[in-house]
mmCIF file of C-alpha atoms in Angstrom:
data_model
loop_
_atom_site.group_PDB
_atom_site.id
_atom_site.type_symbol
_atom_site.label_atom_id
_atom_site.label_comp_id
_atom_site.label_asym_id
_atom_site.label_seq_id
_atom_site.Cartn_x
_atom_site.Cartn_y
_atom_site.Cartn_z
ATOM 1 C CA MET A 58 -73.702 25.149 92.192
ATOM 2 C CA SER A 59 -73.751 23.596 95.551
ATOM 3 C CA PHE A 60 -74.091 25.744 98.441
ATOM 4 C CA PHE A 61 -71.643 23.852 100.415
ATOM 5 C CA SER A 62 -67.635 24.133 99.577
ATOM 6 C CA PRO A 63 -68.191 25.633 96.793
ATOM 7 C CA LYS A 64 -64.807 25.226 93.959
ATOM 8 C CA LEU A 65 -63.146 27.676 91.931
ATOM 9 C CA GLY A 66 -60.546 26.823 89.387
ATOM 10 C CA ILE A 67 -58.529 30.095 88.015
ATOM 11 C CA ASP A 68 -56.216 30.911 85.140
ATOM 12 C CA LEU A 69 -54.210 33.823 86.849
ATOM 13 C CA GLY A 70 -52.635 35.136 83.680
ATOM 14 C CA THR A 71 -50.570 38.071 83.299
ATOM 15 C CA THR A 72 -52.852 38.983 80.372
ATOM 16 C CA ASN A 73 -56.411 38.048 81.455
ATOM 17 C CA VAL A 74 -58.271 36.057 84.337
ATOM 18 C CA LEU A 75 -60.270 33.357 83.412
ATOM 19 C CA VAL A 76 -62.570 31.581 86.410
ATOM 20 C CA PHE A 77 -64.031 28.443 85.997
ATOM 21 C CA VAL A 78 -66.673 26.909 87.984
ATOM 22 C CA PRO A 79 -67.158 23.205 87.874
ATOM 23 C CA GLU A 80 -70.742 22.313 86.097
ATOM 24 C CA LYS A 81 -71.067 25.983 84.783
ATOM 25 C CA GLY A 82 -67.239 26.025 82.628
ATOM 26 C CA VAL A 83 -65.485 29.630 82.448
ATOM 27 C CA VAL A 84 -67.760 32.675 83.920
ATOM 28 C CA ILE A 85 -65.143 35.285 83.709
ATOM 29 C CA ASN A 86 -62.508 36.121 81.244
ATOM 30 C CA GLU A 87 -61.550 39.572 81.916
ATOM 31 C CA PRO A 88 -57.917 41.655 81.769
ATOM 32 C CA SER A 89 -55.396 41.333 84.416
ATOM 33 C CA VAL A 90 -55.861 45.234 85.012
ATOM 34 C CA VAL A 91 -56.591 47.065 87.914
ATOM 35 C CA ALA A 92 -56.651 50.998 88.188
ATOM 36 C CA VAL A 93 -55.573 52.490 91.435
ATOM 37 C CA SER A 94 -55.774 56.215 92.874
ATOM 38 C CA ARG A 95 -52.347 57.319 93.414
ATOM 39 C CA GLU A 96 -53.396 59.191 96.640
ATOM 40 C CA LYS A 97 -53.736 56.648 99.584
ATOM 41 C CA GLY A 98 -56.704 55.324 101.209
ATOM 42 C CA ARG A 99 -58.214 55.551 104.448
ATOM 43 C CA PHE A 100 -55.917 52.714 105.692
ATOM 44 C CA GLY A 101 -52.666 53.798 103.660
ATOM 45 C CA GLY A 102 -53.080 51.333 101.255
ATOM 46 C CA ASN A 103 -54.169 52.950 97.320
ATOM 47 C CA LYS A 104 -57.808 53.036 96.571
ATOM 48 C CA ILE A 105 -58.855 50.837 93.907
ATOM 49 C CA LEU A 106 -60.908 52.592 91.194
ATOM 50 C CA ALA A 107 -61.624 49.886 88.948
ATOM 51 C CA ILE A 108 -60.474 46.192 87.929
ATOM 52 C CA GLY A 109 -61.065 44.279 84.744
ATOM 53 C CA VAL A 110 -62.717 45.343 81.630
ATOM 54 C CA GLU A 111 -63.294 48.884 83.154
ATOM 55 C CA ALA A 112 -59.678 49.371 84.115
ATOM 56 C CA LYS A 113 -58.344 47.923 80.888
ATOM 57 C CA LYS A 114 -60.324 50.581 79.076
ATOM 58 C CA MET A 115 -58.247 53.389 81.230
ATOM 59 C CA ILE A 116 -54.701 52.131 80.199
ATOM 60 C CA GLY A 117 -52.800 54.896 78.302
ATOM 61 C CA ARG A 118 -55.577 57.132 79.274
ATOM 62 C CA THR A 119 -55.457 58.204 82.821
ATOM 63 C CA PRO A 120 -54.868 61.543 84.739
ATOM 64 C CA ASP A 121 -51.601 61.507 87.323
ATOM 65 C CA GLU A 122 -53.316 61.070 89.967
ATOM 66 C CA ILE A 123 -54.672 57.286 88.410
ATOM 67 C CA ALA A 124 -52.682 54.654 87.518
ATOM 68 C CA ALA A 125 -53.891 51.564 85.490
ATOM 69 C CA TYR A 126 -51.650 48.801 85.807
ATOM 70 C CA ARG A 127 -51.303 44.981 86.012
ATOM 71 C CA PRO A 128 -49.882 43.114 89.145
ATOM 72 C CA MET A 129 -48.974 40.159 87.570
ATOM 73 C CA LYS A 130 -45.846 40.612 85.594
ATOM 74 C CA ASP A 131 -44.075 37.278 84.040
ATOM 75 C CA GLY A 132 -46.737 35.099 85.138
ATOM 76 C CA VAL A 133 -46.328 35.982 89.102
ATOM 77 C CA ILE A 134 -47.385 38.382 91.556
ATOM 78 C CA ALA A 135 -45.568 42.102 91.116
ATOM 79 C CA ASP A 136 -47.910 43.834 93.658
ATOM 80 C CA ARG A 137 -49.211 41.511 96.404
ATOM 81 C CA CYS A 138 -51.671 43.891 97.712
ATOM 82 C CA VAL A 139 -53.318 44.544 94.377
ATOM 83 C CA THR A 140 -53.202 41.197 93.147
ATOM 84 C CA GLU A 141 -55.517 40.138 95.949
ATOM 85 C CA ALA A 142 -58.276 42.785 96.032
ATOM 86 C CA MET A 143 -58.189 41.599 92.043
ATOM 87 C CA LEU A 144 -58.452 37.692 93.084
ATOM 88 C CA ARG A 145 -61.364 38.706 95.886
ATOM 89 C CA TYR A 146 -63.230 40.934 93.277
ATOM 90 C CA PHE A 147 -63.176 38.062 90.870
ATOM 91 C CA MET A 148 -64.095 35.152 93.424
ATOM 92 C CA LYS A 149 -66.861 37.065 95.009
ATOM 93 C CA LYS A 150 -68.445 37.527 91.462
ATOM 94 C CA ALA A 151 -67.653 33.924 90.190
ATOM 95 C CA LEU A 152 -69.852 32.830 93.371
ATOM 96 C CA GLY A 153 -72.327 35.234 93.645
ATOM 97 C CA HIS A 154 -74.257 35.348 96.674
ATOM 98 C CA ASN A 155 -72.846 31.832 97.803
ATOM 99 C CA PRO A 156 -71.873 33.149 101.773
ATOM 100 C CA PHE A 157 -69.696 29.871 101.607
ATOM 101 C CA LYS A 158 -65.673 30.134 101.600
ATOM 102 C CA PRO A 159 -64.420 28.439 98.087
ATOM 103 C CA THR A 160 -61.767 25.583 97.935
ATOM 104 C CA VAL A 161 -59.417 27.238 94.754
ATOM 105 C CA LEU A 162 -57.124 25.736 92.350
ATOM 106 C CA VAL A 163 -54.556 28.424 91.020
ATOM 107 C CA SER A 164 -52.087 27.946 87.619
ATOM 108 C CA VAL A 165 -48.683 29.123 88.001
ATOM 109 C CA PRO A 166 -45.879 29.005 85.270
ATOM 110 C CA ALA A 167 -43.839 26.272 85.208
ATOM 111 C CA GLY A 168 -40.790 27.673 86.156
ATOM 112 C CA VAL A 169 -41.825 28.911 89.411
ATOM 113 C CA SER A 170 -40.309 29.608 93.009
ATOM 114 C CA SER A 171 -41.377 27.628 95.984
ATOM 115 C CA THR A 172 -41.782 31.713 97.155
ATOM 116 C CA GLU A 173 -43.878 32.354 94.661
ATOM 117 C CA LYS A 174 -45.938 29.617 94.875
ATOM 118 C CA ARG A 175 -46.478 30.406 98.185
ATOM 119 C CA ALA A 176 -47.182 33.749 97.355
ATOM 120 C CA VAL A 177 -50.100 32.824 94.826
ATOM 121 C CA ILE A 178 -51.012 30.267 97.822
ATOM 122 C CA GLU A 179 -51.458 33.736 100.260
ATOM 123 C CA ALA A 180 -52.772 35.988 98.108
ATOM 124 C CA ALA A 181 -56.003 33.587 96.849
ATOM 125 C CA LEU A 182 -55.740 32.610 100.786
ATOM 126 C CA LYS A 183 -56.549 36.407 102.117
ATOM 127 C CA ALA A 184 -58.605 37.161 99.019
ATOM 128 C CA GLY A 185 -61.383 34.880 100.842
ATOM 129 C CA ALA A 186 -60.617 31.050 99.493
ATOM 130 C CA LYS A 187 -61.182 28.144 102.209
ATOM 131 C CA ASN A 188 -58.389 26.361 100.717
ATOM 132 C CA ALA A 189 -55.617 26.779 98.126
ATOM 133 C CA TYR A 190 -53.757 25.183 95.438
ATOM 134 C CA VAL A 191 -51.407 25.758 93.031
ATOM 135 C CA VAL A 192 -50.408 23.292 89.946
ATOM 136 C CA LYS A 193 -48.282 24.418 86.932
ATOM 137 C CA GLU A 194 -49.156 25.588 83.646
ATOM 138 C CA PRO A 195 -48.403 23.066 81.424
ATOM 139 C CA ILE A 196 -49.975 19.798 83.325
ATOM 140 C CA LEU A 197 -53.560 22.348 83.327
ATOM 141 C CA ALA A 198 -53.167 22.724 79.764
ATOM 142 C CA ALA A 199 -52.288 19.239 78.833
ATOM 143 C CA ILE A 200 -55.501 18.035 81.010
ATOM 144 C CA GLY A 201 -57.413 20.712 79.440
ATOM 145 C CA ALA A 202 -56.547 19.631 76.003
ATOM 146 C CA GLY A 203 -57.409 16.590 76.428
ATOM 147 C CA ILE A 204 -54.101 14.806 76.561
ATOM 148 C CA PRO A 205 -54.082 11.390 78.972
ATOM 149 C CA ILE A 206 -50.983 12.842 81.090
ATOM 150 C CA HIS A 207 -51.168 9.429 83.339
ATOM 151 C CA GLU A 208 -50.204 7.242 80.586
ATOM 152 C CA PRO A 209 -46.714 6.070 80.379
ATOM 153 C CA MET A 210 -45.608 8.010 76.979
ATOM 154 C CA GLY A 211 -43.781 11.168 76.684
ATOM 155 C CA ARG A 212 -46.430 13.886 75.952
ATOM 156 C CA MET A 213 -44.901 17.673 74.795
ATOM 157 C CA VAL A 214 -47.109 20.947 75.835
ATOM 158 C CA ALA A 215 -45.915 24.757 74.588
ATOM 159 C CA ASP A 216 -48.365 26.866 76.620
ATOM 160 C CA ILE A 217 -47.626 30.282 75.348
ATOM 161 C CA GLY A 218 -49.521 33.428 77.292
ATOM 162 C CA GLY A 219 -49.157 37.095 77.740
ATOM 163 C CA GLY A 220 -45.998 36.661 80.059
ATOM 164 C CA THR A 221 -44.263 33.247 79.863
ATOM 165 C CA ILE A 222 -44.238 30.608 77.258
ATOM 166 C CA ASP A 223 -44.124 27.452 79.299
ATOM 167 C CA VAL A 224 -42.888 24.172 77.630
ATOM 168 C CA ALA A 225 -43.061 20.685 79.096
ATOM 169 C CA VAL A 226 -42.731 17.032 78.698
ATOM 170 C CA ILE A 227 -44.945 15.112 80.740
ATOM 171 C CA SER A 228 -45.052 11.544 81.475
ATOM 172 C CA LEU A 229 -46.855 9.571 84.284
ATOM 173 C CA GLY A 230 -48.957 12.423 85.708
ATOM 174 C CA GLY A 231 -45.510 14.213 86.046
ATOM 175 C CA ILE A 232 -43.320 16.376 84.140
ATOM 176 C CA VAL A 233 -39.996 15.223 83.127
ATOM 177 C CA ALA A 234 -38.330 18.091 81.159
ATOM 178 C CA SER A 235 -39.631 21.668 81.275
ATOM 179 C CA THR A 236 -38.330 25.245 80.662
ATOM 180 C CA SER A 237 -40.341 28.906 81.296
ATOM 181 C CA VAL A 238 -39.116 31.643 79.085
ATOM 182 C CA LYS A 239 -40.299 35.416 79.880
ATOM 183 C CA CYS A 240 -40.956 36.068 76.309
ATOM 184 C CA ALA A 241 -44.532 35.769 75.243
ATOM 185 C CA GLY A 242 -47.754 38.105 74.308
ATOM 186 C CA ASP A 243 -46.489 40.855 75.666
ATOM 187 C CA ARG A 244 -42.769 41.028 74.127
ATOM 188 C CA LEU A 245 -44.263 40.848 71.086
ATOM 189 C CA ASP A 246 -46.570 43.784 71.055
ATOM 190 C CA ARG A 247 -43.619 45.683 72.332
ATOM 191 C CA ALA A 248 -41.521 44.195 69.413
ATOM 192 C CA ILE A 249 -43.873 45.573 67.537
ATOM 193 C CA VAL A 250 -44.243 49.486 69.254
ATOM 194 C CA ASP A 251 -40.178 49.208 69.118
ATOM 195 C CA TYR A 252 -40.347 48.438 65.164
ATOM 196 C CA VAL A 253 -43.121 50.776 63.760
ATOM 197 C CA LYS A 254 -41.163 53.824 65.936
ATOM 198 C CA LYS A 255 -37.566 52.890 64.605
ATOM 199 C CA GLN A 256 -39.329 51.897 61.271
ATOM 200 C CA HIS A 257 -41.638 54.834 60.765
ATOM 201 C CA ASN A 258 -40.741 57.538 63.233
ATOM 202 C CA LEU A 259 -44.363 57.140 64.965
ATOM 203 C CA ALA A 260 -45.551 56.397 68.796
ATOM 204 C CA ILE A 261 -48.341 54.063 69.199
ATOM 205 C CA GLY A 262 -49.352 52.198 72.429
ATOM 206 C CA ASP A 263 -49.193 48.472 73.362
ATOM 207 C CA LYS A 264 -53.116 48.376 72.851
ATOM 208 C CA SER A 265 -52.573 49.510 69.012
ATOM 209 C CA ALA A 266 -49.713 46.941 68.628
ATOM 210 C CA GLU A 267 -51.815 44.127 70.260
ATOM 211 C CA GLU A 268 -54.681 44.819 67.434
ATOM 212 C CA LEU A 269 -51.989 44.740 64.884
ATOM 213 C CA LYS A 270 -50.472 41.415 66.011
ATOM 214 C CA ILE A 271 -53.996 39.889 65.998
ATOM 215 C CA ARG A 272 -55.514 41.095 63.150
ATOM 216 C CA VAL A 273 -52.789 41.088 60.343
ATOM 217 C CA GLY A 274 -49.407 39.566 62.348
ATOM 218 C CA ALA A 275 -48.080 35.957 61.705
ATOM 219 C CA ALA A 276 -45.113 33.818 62.801
ATOM 220 C CA VAL A 277 -43.315 32.999 59.316
ATOM 221 C CA SER A 278 -43.510 35.283 56.376
ATOM 222 C CA THR A 279 -46.339 34.910 53.534
ATOM 223 C CA GLN A 280 -46.901 35.447 50.282
ATOM 224 C CA GLU A 281 -51.063 36.189 50.828
ATOM 225 C CA GLU A 282 -50.453 39.484 53.203
ATOM 226 C CA LEU A 283 -52.322 41.448 55.321
ATOM 227 C CA ALA A 284 -52.512 44.877 55.941
ATOM 228 C CA MET A 285 -54.033 47.179 58.588
ATOM 229 C CA PRO A 286 -53.519 51.306 59.255
ATOM 230 C CA VAL A 287 -52.110 52.180 62.775
ATOM 231 C CA ARG A 288 -52.468 55.670 64.049
ATOM 232 C CA GLY A 289 -49.771 57.094 66.101
ATOM 233 C CA ARG A 290 -47.917 60.249 67.115
ATOM 234 C CA ASP A 291 -45.158 61.771 64.893
ATOM 235 C CA LEU A 292 -41.765 61.541 66.507
ATOM 236 C CA MET A 293 -40.650 64.480 64.554
ATOM 237 C CA SER A 294 -43.929 67.095 64.290
ATOM 238 C CA GLY A 295 -45.640 65.789 67.534
ATOM 239 C CA LEU A 296 -49.030 65.652 65.434
ATOM 240 C CA PRO A 297 -51.186 62.510 64.808
ATOM 241 C CA ARG A 298 -50.267 60.458 61.717
ATOM 242 C CA THR A 299 -51.367 56.752 60.337
ATOM 243 C CA VAL A 300 -49.189 54.213 58.487
ATOM 244 C CA ASP A 301 -49.742 50.810 56.888
ATOM 245 C CA LEU A 302 -48.088 48.185 58.353
ATOM 246 C CA SER A 303 -48.648 44.523 56.463
ATOM 247 C CA THR A 304 -47.834 40.907 57.906
ATOM 248 C CA ASN A 305 -44.547 40.909 56.765
ATOM 249 C CA ASP A 306 -43.307 43.797 58.403
ATOM 250 C CA LEU A 307 -44.830 42.204 61.604
ATOM 251 C CA VAL A 308 -43.107 38.968 60.924
ATOM 252 C CA GLN A 309 -39.654 41.007 61.174
ATOM 253 C CA ALA A 310 -41.358 43.167 64.190
ATOM 254 C CA MET A 311 -41.334 39.947 66.069
ATOM 255 C CA GLY A 312 -38.411 37.883 64.327
ATOM 256 C CA ARG A 313 -36.092 38.172 67.478
ATOM 257 C CA GLU A 314 -38.730 37.379 70.296
ATOM 258 C CA LEU A 315 -40.205 34.133 68.501
ATOM 259 C CA ARG A 316 -37.062 32.693 68.373
ATOM 260 C CA GLU A 317 -36.312 32.661 71.752
ATOM 261 C CA MET A 318 -39.556 31.137 72.396
ATOM 262 C CA THR A 319 -38.919 28.777 69.717
ATOM 263 C CA GLN A 320 -35.413 28.639 71.418
ATOM 264 C CA ALA A 321 -37.564 27.298 74.685
ATOM 265 C CA VAL A 322 -39.142 24.460 72.870
ATOM 266 C CA ARG A 323 -35.542 23.269 71.409
ATOM 267 C CA LYS A 324 -33.883 23.415 74.555
ATOM 268 C CA VAL A 325 -36.771 21.226 76.427
ATOM 269 C CA LEU A 326 -36.542 18.675 73.353
ATOM 270 C CA GLN A 327 -33.124 18.590 74.015
ATOM 271 C CA ASP A 328 -33.366 17.744 77.648
ATOM 272 C CA THR A 329 -36.001 14.763 76.996
ATOM 273 C CA PRO A 330 -34.734 11.475 77.478
ATOM 274 C CA PRO A 331 -34.880 9.154 74.246
ATOM 275 C CA GLU A 332 -37.419 7.121 74.615
ATOM 276 C CA LEU A 333 -39.853 9.939 75.470
ATOM 277 C CA ALA A 334 -38.436 11.973 72.762
ATOM 278 C CA ALA A 335 -39.683 9.114 70.419
ATOM 279 C CA ASP A 336 -43.145 9.769 71.334
ATOM 280 C CA ILE A 337 -42.881 13.132 71.215
ATOM 281 C CA ILE A 338 -42.049 12.618 67.427
ATOM 282 C CA ASP A 339 -45.151 10.459 67.304
ATOM 283 C CA ASN A 340 -47.972 12.739 69.210
ATOM 284 C CA GLY A 341 -46.298 16.364 67.874
ATOM 285 C CA ILE A 342 -46.210 18.658 70.201
ATOM 286 C CA ILE A 343 -49.400 20.680 71.574
ATOM 287 C CA LEU A 344 -49.486 24.370 71.628
ATOM 288 C CA THR A 345 -51.899 26.024 73.955
ATOM 289 C CA GLY A 346 -52.364 29.105 75.298
ATOM 290 C CA GLY A 347 -53.840 32.825 73.790
ATOM 291 C CA SER A 348 -50.399 33.552 72.006
ATOM 292 C CA SER A 349 -50.167 30.264 70.384
ATOM 293 C CA GLN A 350 -53.066 31.505 68.090
ATOM 294 C CA LEU A 351 -50.697 33.772 66.272
ATOM 295 C CA ARG A 352 -51.062 32.667 62.304
ATOM 296 C CA GLN A 353 -48.589 30.283 61.549
ATOM 297 C CA MET A 354 -47.672 29.703 65.126
ATOM 298 C CA PRO A 355 -47.002 25.509 64.629
ATOM 299 C CA GLU A 356 -45.481 26.042 61.071
ATOM 300 C CA LEU A 357 -42.959 27.889 63.136
ATOM 301 C CA VAL A 358 -42.258 25.106 65.665
ATOM 302 C CA TYR A 359 -42.199 22.763 62.664
ATOM 303 C CA ARG A 360 -39.187 24.606 60.888
ATOM 304 C CA ARG A 361 -37.237 25.472 64.084
ATOM 305 C CA THR A 362 -37.701 21.733 65.546
ATOM 306 C CA GLY A 363 -38.938 19.201 62.661
ATOM 307 C CA VAL A 364 -41.494 18.263 65.158
ATOM 308 C CA VAL A 365 -45.083 17.962 63.904
ATOM 309 C CA ALA A 366 -46.752 20.985 66.204
ATOM 310 C CA LYS A 367 -50.680 21.151 66.612
ATOM 311 C CA LEU A 368 -52.895 23.909 68.138
ATOM 312 C CA ALA A 369 -55.485 22.490 70.401
ATOM 313 C CA GLN A 370 -58.853 22.641 70.671
ATOM 314 C CA ASP A 371 -59.867 26.340 72.267
ATOM 315 C CA PRO A 372 -56.016 27.119 72.690
ATOM 316 C CA TYR A 373 -57.260 30.421 75.039
ATOM 317 C CA TYR A 374 -59.469 28.196 77.568
ATOM 318 C CA CYS A 375 -57.200 25.385 78.057
ATOM 319 C CA VAL A 376 -55.631 25.796 81.096
ATOM 320 C CA ALA A 377 -59.015 27.333 82.679
ATOM 321 C CA ARG A 378 -59.962 24.042 81.739
ATOM 322 C CA GLY A 379 -57.518 22.023 82.919
ATOM 323 C CA THR A 380 -58.412 24.071 86.307
ATOM 324 C CA GLY A 381 -61.803 22.443 86.280
ATOM 325 C CA ILE A 382 -61.097 18.724 85.677
ATOM 326 C CA ALA A 383 -58.167 18.543 88.018
ATOM 327 C CA LEU A 384 -61.142 20.294 90.821
ATOM 328 C CA LYS A 385 -63.346 17.896 89.748
ATOM 329 C CA HIS A 386 -60.814 15.094 90.839
ATOM 330 C CA LEU A 387 -59.029 16.696 93.649
ATOM 331 C CA ASP A 388 -58.413 13.654 95.777
ATOM 332 C CA THR A 389 -57.015 11.896 92.741
ATOM 333 C CA TYR A 390 -54.776 15.159 91.871
ATOM 334 C CA GLN A 391 -53.728 15.584 95.681
ATOM 335 C CA LYS A 392 -52.134 12.665 95.536
ATOM 336 C CA SER A 393 -50.040 12.411 92.421
ATOM 337 C CA ILE A 394 -49.938 16.026 90.683
ATOM 338 C CA LEU A 395 -49.954 18.306 93.836
ATOM 339 C CA ALA A 396 -47.711 15.830 95.443
ATOM 340 C CA LYS A 397 -45.279 16.521 92.756
ATOM 341 C CA GLN A 398 -45.369 20.413 92.468
#
């Protein structure tokens, strides 16, 4: 990498942060979790103890004086100071010993307000960026999935992350119809926690729920079920207990949230002009983002919309890849995409 004007693309997600460096690819893929001491530091703020992987290990296992949490909520900044510290840490880690300030391009949800956009730009600049740009996630996901977004043809992308599902119809480099719903991977985890509590009188953590979702979860019922034991605390006796959960149990647990997510796709299809709707029937719906990897998710979208859905190649990395491609052609995108934000 050149020591002059380094560039970084940041997929600033609710659950994970991915940092893309042109010519190198994704160099950082860590949880967007920060552990802070509740005691005030030298300058009055909370003292930061760990960021990323090390901080995630502490979730649910901290004493009273330490809090491990996510400073991003539903795809936007919930704690500005802690987000700045997290960005500074990841930018420094990605750049190594490069003394120059980078140009940074950050992803934001489709439904983000101008105030929330400004907050992301300010956080990046305070974290040490020379210039900071924001681009909406569906655009970056489409670029990263290899979709030719500048063509006069309707393309539909559903980016399902940890905090939000962003759905957009893109044509001629701009968003024609879009929605952003705060229902995605994290809500699925919480639905599993609630289901286990209600059906089995067992309290489990978000981490266990996420592991269940990844290993045995699915979006539609199946005859070939997987099963997995989960450990938790019995709510009656207060003692540890183990129960077995199957794929169809999890389909039932996540049903309401999955309906809400597919409803977002339906809404955007209903708002799409007829000519572009015809293109989408031909091209299908492209699914990106970590939560799109839930088993049978394309099948669920097809059942609810009647339009074929396809999983992008490496869906988890699409937005990060998109930031890298946009950075490579920053002059072009500055005139088109950045102007249409």
